[in-house]
CSV table of C-alpha atoms in Angstrom, one decimal:
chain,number,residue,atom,x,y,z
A,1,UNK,CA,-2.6,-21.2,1.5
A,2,UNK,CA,-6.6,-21.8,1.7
A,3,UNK,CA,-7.1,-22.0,-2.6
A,4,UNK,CA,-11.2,-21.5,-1.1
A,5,UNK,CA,-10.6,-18.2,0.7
A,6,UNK,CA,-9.6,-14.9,-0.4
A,7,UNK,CA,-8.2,-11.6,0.4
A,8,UNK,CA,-10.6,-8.8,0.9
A,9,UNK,CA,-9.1,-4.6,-0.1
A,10,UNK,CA,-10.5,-1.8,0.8
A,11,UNK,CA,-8.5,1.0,-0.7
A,12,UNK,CA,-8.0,3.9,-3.2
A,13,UNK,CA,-9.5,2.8,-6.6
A,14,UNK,CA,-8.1,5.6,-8.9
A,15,UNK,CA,-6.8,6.0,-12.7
A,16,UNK,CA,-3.2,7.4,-13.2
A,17,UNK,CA,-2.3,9.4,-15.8
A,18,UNK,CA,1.3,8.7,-15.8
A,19,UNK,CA,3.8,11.6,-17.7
A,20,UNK,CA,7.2,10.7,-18.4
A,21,UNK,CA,9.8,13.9,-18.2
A,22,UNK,CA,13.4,14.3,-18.6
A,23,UNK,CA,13.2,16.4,-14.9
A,24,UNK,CA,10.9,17.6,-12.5
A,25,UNK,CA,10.1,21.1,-13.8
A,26,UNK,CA,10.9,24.0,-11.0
A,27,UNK,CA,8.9,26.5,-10.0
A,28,UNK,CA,7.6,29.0,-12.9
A,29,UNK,CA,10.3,26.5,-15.0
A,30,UNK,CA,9.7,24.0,-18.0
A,31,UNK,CA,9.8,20.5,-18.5
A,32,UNK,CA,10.0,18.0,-22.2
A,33,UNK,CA,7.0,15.4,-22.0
A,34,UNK,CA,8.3,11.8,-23.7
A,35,UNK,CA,5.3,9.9,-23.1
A,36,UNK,CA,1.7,9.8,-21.5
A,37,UNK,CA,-0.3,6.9,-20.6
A,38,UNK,CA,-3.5,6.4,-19.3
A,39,UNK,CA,-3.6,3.3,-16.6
A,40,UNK,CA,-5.9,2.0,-13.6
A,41,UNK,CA,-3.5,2.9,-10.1
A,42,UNK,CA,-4.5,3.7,-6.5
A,43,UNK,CA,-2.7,2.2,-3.4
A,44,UNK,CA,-5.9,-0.4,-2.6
A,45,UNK,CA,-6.3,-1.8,-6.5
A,46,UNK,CA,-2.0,-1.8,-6.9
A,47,UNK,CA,-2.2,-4.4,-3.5
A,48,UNK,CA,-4.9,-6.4,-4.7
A,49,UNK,CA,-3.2,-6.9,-8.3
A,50,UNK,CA,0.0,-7.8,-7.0
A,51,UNK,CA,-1.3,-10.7,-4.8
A,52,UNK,CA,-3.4,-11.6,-7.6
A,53,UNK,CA,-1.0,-11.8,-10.0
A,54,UNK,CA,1.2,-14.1,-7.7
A,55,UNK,CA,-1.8,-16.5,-7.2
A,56,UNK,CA,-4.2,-15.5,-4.6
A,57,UNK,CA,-7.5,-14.8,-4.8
A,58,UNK,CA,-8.3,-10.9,-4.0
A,59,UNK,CA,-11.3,-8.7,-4.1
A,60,UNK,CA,-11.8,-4.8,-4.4
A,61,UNK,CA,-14.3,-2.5,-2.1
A,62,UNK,CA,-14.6,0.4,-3.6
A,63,UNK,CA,-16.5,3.4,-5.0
A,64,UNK,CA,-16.5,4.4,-8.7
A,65,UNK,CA,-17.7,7.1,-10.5
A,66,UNK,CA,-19.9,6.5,-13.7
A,67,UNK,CA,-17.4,8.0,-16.1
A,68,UNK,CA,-14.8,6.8,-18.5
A,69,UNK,CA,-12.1,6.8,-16.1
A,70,UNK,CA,-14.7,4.3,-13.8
A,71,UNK,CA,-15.3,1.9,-16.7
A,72,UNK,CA,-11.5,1.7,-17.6
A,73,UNK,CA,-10.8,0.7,-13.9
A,74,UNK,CA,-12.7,-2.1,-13.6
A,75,UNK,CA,-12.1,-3.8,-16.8
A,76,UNK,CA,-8.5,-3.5,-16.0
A,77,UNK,CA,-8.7,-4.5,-12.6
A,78,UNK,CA,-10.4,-7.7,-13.9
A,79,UNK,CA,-8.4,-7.9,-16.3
A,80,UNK,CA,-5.3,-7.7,-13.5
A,81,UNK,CA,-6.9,-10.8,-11.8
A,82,UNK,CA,-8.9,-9.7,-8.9
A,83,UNK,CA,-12.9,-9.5,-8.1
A,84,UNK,CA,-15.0,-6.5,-8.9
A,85,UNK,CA,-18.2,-7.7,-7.1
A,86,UNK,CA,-17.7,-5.2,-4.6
A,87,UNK,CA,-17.3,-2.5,-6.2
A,88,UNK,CA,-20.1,0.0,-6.4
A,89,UNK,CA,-20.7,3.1,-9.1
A,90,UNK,CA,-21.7,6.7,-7.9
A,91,UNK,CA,-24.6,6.8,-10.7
A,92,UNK,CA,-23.7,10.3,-12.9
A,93,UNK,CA,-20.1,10.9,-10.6
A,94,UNK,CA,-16.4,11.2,-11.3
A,95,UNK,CA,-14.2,8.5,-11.1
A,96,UNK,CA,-11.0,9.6,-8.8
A,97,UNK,CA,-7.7,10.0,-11.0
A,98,UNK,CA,-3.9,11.4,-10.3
A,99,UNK,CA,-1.7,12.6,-12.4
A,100,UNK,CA,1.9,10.8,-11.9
A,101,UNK,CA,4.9,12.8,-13.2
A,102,UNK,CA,8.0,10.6,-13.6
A,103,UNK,CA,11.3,11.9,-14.4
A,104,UNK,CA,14.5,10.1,-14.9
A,105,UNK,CA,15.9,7.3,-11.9
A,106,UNK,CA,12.4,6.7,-11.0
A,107,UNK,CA,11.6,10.4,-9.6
A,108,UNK,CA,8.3,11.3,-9.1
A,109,UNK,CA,5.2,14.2,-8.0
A,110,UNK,CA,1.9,13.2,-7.6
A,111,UNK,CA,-1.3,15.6,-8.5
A,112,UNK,CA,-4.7,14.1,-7.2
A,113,UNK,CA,-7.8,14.8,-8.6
A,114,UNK,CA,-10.1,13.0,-5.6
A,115,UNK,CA,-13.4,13.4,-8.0
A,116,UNK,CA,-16.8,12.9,-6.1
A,117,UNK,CA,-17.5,9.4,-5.8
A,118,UNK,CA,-14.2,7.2,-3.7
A,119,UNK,CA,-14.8,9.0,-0.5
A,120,UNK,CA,-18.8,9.2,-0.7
A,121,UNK,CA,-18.8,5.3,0.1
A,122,UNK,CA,-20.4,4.7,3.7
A,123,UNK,CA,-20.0,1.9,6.1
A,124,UNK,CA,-23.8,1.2,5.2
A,125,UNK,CA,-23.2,0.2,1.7
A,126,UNK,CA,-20.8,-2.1,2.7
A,127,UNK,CA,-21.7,-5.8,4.1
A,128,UNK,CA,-19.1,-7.4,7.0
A,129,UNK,CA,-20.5,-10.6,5.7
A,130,UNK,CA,-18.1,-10.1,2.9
A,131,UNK,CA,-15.0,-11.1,5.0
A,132,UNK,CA,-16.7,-14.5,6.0
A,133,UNK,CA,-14.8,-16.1,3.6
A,134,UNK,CA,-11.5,-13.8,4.2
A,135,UNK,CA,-7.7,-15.2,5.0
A,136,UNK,CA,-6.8,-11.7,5.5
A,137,UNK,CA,-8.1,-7.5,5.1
A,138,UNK,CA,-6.0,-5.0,3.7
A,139,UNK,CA,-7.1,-1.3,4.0
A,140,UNK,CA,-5.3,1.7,3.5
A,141,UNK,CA,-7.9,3.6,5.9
A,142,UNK,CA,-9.8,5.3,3.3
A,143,UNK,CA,-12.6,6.0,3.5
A,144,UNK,CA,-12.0,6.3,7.0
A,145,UNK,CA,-15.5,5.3,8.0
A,146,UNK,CA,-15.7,2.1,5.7
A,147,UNK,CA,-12.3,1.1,6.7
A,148,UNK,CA,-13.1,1.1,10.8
A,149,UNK,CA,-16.1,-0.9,10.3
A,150,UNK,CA,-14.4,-3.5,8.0
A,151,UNK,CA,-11.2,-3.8,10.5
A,152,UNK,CA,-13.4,-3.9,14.0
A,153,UNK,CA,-15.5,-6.7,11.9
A,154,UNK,CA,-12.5,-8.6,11.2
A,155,UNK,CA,-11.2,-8.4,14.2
A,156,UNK,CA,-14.2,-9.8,15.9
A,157,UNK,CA,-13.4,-12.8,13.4
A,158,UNK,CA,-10.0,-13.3,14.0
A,159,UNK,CA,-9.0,-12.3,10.7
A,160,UNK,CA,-5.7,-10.5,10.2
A,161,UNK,CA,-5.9,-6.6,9.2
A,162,UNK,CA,-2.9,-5.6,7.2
A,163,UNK,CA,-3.0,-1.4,7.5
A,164,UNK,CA,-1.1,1.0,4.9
A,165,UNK,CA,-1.3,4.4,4.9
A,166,UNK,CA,0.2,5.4,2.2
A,167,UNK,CA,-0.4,9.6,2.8
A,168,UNK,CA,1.0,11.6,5.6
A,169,UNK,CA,-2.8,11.8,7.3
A,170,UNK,CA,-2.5,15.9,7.2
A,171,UNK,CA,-2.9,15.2,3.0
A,172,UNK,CA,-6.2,13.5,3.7
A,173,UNK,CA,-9.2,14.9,3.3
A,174,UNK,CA,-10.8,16.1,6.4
A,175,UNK,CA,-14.6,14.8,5.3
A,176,UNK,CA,-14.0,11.9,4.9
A,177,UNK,CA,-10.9,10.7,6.8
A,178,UNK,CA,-10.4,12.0,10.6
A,179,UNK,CA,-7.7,11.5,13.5
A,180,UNK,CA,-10.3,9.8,15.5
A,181,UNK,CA,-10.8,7.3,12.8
A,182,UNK,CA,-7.8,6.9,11.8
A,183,UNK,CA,-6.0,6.3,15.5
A,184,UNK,CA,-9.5,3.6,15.4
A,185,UNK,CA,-8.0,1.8,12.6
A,186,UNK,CA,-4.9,1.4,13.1
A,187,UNK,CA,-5.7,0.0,16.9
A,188,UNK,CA,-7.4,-3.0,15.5
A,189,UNK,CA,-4.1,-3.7,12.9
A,190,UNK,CA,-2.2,-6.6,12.6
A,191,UNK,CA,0.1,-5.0,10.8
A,192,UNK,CA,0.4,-1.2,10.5
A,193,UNK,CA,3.3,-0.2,6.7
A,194,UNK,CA,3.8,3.0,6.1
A,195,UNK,CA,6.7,5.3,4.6
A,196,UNK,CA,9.2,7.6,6.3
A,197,UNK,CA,7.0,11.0,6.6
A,198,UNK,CA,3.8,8.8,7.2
A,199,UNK,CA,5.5,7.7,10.8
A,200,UNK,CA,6.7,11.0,11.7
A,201,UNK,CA,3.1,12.2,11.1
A,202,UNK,CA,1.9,9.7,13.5
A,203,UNK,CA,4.6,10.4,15.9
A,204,UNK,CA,4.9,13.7,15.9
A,205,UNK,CA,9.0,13.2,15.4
A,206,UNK,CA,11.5,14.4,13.0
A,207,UNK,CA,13.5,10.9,12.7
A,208,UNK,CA,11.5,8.1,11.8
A,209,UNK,CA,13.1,5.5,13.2
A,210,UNK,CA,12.1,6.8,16.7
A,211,UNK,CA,8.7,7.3,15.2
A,212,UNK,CA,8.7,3.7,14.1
A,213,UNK,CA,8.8,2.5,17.9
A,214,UNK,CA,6.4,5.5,19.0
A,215,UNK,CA,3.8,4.2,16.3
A,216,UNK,CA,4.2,0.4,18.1
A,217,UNK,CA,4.2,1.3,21.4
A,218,UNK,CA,0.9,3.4,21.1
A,219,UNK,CA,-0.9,0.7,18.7
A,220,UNK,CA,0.7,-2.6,19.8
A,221,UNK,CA,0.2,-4.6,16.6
A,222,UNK,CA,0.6,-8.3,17.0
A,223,UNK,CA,3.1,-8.6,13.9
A,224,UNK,CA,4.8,-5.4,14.1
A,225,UNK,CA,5.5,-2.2,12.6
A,226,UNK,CA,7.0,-2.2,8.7
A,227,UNK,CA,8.7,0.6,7.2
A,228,UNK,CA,9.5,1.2,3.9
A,229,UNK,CA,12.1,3.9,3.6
A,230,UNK,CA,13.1,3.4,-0.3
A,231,UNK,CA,16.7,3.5,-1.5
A,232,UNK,CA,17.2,2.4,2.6
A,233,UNK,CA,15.2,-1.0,2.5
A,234,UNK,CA,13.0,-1.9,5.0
A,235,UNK,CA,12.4,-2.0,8.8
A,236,UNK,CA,9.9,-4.4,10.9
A,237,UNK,CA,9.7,-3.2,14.4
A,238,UNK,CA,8.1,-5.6,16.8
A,239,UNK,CA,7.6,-6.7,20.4
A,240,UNK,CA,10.3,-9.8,19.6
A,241,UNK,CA,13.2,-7.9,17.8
A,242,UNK,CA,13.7,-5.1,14.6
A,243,UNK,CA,15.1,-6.3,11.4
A,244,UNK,CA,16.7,-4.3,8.8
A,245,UNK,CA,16.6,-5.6,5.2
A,246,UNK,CA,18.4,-3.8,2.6
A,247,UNK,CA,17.3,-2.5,-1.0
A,248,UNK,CA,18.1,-4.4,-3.6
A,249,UNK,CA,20.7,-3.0,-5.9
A,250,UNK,CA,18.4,-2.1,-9.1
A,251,UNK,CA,18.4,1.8,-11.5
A,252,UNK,CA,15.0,2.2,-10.7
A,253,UNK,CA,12.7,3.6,-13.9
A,254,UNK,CA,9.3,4.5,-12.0
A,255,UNK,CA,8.9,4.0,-8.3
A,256,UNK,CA,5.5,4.9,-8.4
A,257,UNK,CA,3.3,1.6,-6.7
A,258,UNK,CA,6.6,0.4,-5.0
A,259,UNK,CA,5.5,0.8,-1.9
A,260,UNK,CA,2.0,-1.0,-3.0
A,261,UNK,CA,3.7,-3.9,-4.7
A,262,UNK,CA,5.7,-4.5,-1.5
A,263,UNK,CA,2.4,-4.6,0.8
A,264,UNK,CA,1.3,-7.2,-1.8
A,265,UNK,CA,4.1,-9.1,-1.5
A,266,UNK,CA,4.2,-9.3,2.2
A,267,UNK,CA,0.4,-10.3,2.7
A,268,UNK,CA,0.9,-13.0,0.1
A,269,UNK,CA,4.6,-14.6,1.7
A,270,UNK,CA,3.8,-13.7,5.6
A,271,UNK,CA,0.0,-13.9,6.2
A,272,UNK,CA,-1.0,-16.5,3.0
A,273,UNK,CA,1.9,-18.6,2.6
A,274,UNK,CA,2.9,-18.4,6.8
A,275,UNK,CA,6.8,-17.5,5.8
A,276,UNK,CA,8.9,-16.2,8.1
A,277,UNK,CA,9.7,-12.5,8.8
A,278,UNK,CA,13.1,-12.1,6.9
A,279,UNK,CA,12.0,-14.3,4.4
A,280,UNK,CA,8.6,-11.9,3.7
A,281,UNK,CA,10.7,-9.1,4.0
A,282,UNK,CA,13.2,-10.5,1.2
A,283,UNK,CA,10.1,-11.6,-0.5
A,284,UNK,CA,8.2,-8.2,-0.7
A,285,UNK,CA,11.6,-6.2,-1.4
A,286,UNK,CA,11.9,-8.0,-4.1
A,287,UNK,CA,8.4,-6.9,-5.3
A,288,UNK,CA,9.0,-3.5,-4.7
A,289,UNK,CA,12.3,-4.1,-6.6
A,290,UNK,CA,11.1,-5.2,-9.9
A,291,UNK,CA,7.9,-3.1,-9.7
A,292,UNK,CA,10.4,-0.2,-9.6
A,293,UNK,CA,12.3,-1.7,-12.9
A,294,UNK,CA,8.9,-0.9,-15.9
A,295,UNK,CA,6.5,2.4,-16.0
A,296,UNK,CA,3.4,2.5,-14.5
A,297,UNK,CA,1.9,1.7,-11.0
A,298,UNK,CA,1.4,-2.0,-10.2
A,299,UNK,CA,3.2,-5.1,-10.1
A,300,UNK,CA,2.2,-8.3,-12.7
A,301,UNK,CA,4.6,-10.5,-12.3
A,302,UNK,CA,4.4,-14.6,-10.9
A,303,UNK,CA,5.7,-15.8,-7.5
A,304,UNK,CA,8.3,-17.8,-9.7
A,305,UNK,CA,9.1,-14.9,-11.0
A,306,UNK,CA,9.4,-13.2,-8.2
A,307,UNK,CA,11.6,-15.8,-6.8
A,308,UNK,CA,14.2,-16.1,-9.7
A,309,UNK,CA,14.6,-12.4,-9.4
A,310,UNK,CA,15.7,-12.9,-5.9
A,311,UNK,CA,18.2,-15.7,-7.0
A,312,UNK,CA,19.7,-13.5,-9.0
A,313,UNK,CA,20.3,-10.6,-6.5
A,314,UNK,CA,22.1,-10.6,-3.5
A,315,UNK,CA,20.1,-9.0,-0.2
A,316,UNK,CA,20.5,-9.0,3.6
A,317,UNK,CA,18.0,-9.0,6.1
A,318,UNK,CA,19.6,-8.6,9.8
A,319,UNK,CA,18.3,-8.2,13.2
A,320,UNK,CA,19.4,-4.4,14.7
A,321,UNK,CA,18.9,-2.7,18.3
A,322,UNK,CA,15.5,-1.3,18.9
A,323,UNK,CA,15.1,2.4,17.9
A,324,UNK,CA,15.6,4.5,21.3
A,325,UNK,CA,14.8,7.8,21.9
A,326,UNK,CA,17.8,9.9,21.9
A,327,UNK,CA,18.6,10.8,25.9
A,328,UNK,CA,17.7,7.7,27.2
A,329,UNK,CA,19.7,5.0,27.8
């Protein structure tokens, strides 16, 4: 790993209010509140902390309102580890924030507030110079107009573009996020990781294992194709072969930021530390894993930590048959 370079995020910057209940109320039902905590979250920030906390340098572009919620993210996120010179502050705006209900086994529903700052940042606030000094971008394609001009500018640099979306793209708000853009960003990916419904969005198929291959063959990453399909581990699709590595075997308290933490740990072991793939994918299952085992949405926890964690669990990553389209043979 280059100790003088750095990763560069370009994501969703949000606060969480995170409420712990017994269940997930129903419809016109009721539900017991245990606890509520206030904590800095969104999908871009809970990246960028986990590789920090692991060791790497890692910076945040983002757009803030000038509220409470705004000053409490970036005092945590530097607090987390990881660069706030890029972020910027919607003077007199709203800061955007979610509120996480978790319920027992790790159960969760998502509200989002999107407030009226994150999405207002345009490509012209934002300098490609930044990424001279970059090992690798991460975006989760929002906003969509920011996130194109970052990726086409790393690409012209040879710098790898790591691409989550972390929504199904029909959740996104139109303004600020279109099909056009999106189908932009995700051509000049490295590496596209998404979750189950995010891939049959793209694909416009009910199983997502199909969907998985569609999303390749249409974008043609270099690295691949990840999945992350929870309680059913992992999948990297790619031109060379398709692995399968299994969950680890954990009672999960919150899942919320799983998905993040395991982005995290994949830039950090694949792109920054030039593992191979089962060993990333072992590497950022595990992060997902122990994100999944505390409250809250990101990950702070050491590579050697990380590591023993893995010693002490047992986990198999195999190579399966490409995903065909049923009717062909």
């Amino acid at each position: 790993m280059n100790k003088n370079k750095i990763v560069i995020g370009q994501g969703a910057a949000a606060v969480d209010i995170v409420i712990q209940c017994q269940a997930l109320p129903e419809e016109d039902g009721f539900g017991r509140i245990y606890k509520e905590q206030i904590t800095s979250g969104g999908s871009g920030a809970n990246v960028l902390v986990t590789i920090a906390q692991l060791g790497a340098p890692a910076a945040l572009v983002a757009k803030l309102g000038e509220d409470e919620f705004g000053r409490q993210f970036r005092q945590e996120l530097m607090a987390d580890g990881v660069s706030t010179q890029y972020l910027l502050v919607k003077p007199g705006g709203a800061t955007m924030h979610t509120y996480v209900f978790v319920a027992e086994h790790g159960k969760r529903s998502i509200l989002v507030n999107s407030g009226d700052s994150f999405h207002t940042l345009a490509p012209e606030e934002v300098d490609d110079r930044i990424l001279d000094d970059a090992d690798v971008l991460y975006t989760d394609g929002c906003p969509a107009g920011v996130s194109v001009k970052l990726a086409k500018a790393a690409k012209a640099r040879n710098i790898p573009v790591f691409v989550q979306i972390e929504c199904p793209p029909s959740f996104m708000s139109p303004t600020s996020y279109s099909s056009g853009q999106i189908n932009e960003v995700l051509s000049y990916a490295d590496i596209i990781c998404c979750g189950r419904d995010v891939y049959r969005e793209l694909a416009t198929a009910d199983d997502y294992l199909f969907s998985l291959k569609d999303t390749y063959d249409k974008y043609k990453p270099a690295f691949g194709v990840i999945c992350t399909a929870g309680e059913e581990g992992a999948i990297w699709h790619s031109r060379q072969d398709t692995l399968h590595c299994a969950a680890y075997a954990i009672n999960p308290v919150d899942t919320t930021g799983a998905g993040d933490s395991f982005c995290g740990g994949m830039i950090y072991s694949f792109f920054l530390h030039n593992a191979g793939k089962k060993d990333s994918l072992a590497f950022a299952s595990a992060c997902a894993a122990i994100k999944c085992l505390s409250h809250g949405p990101r990950l702070r926890v050491s590579e050697a930590m990380v590591k023993d964690f893995m010693n002490k669990h047992v986990l198999t990553c195999n190579s399966i048959k490409h995903p065909r389209k049923k009717g062909k043979e």
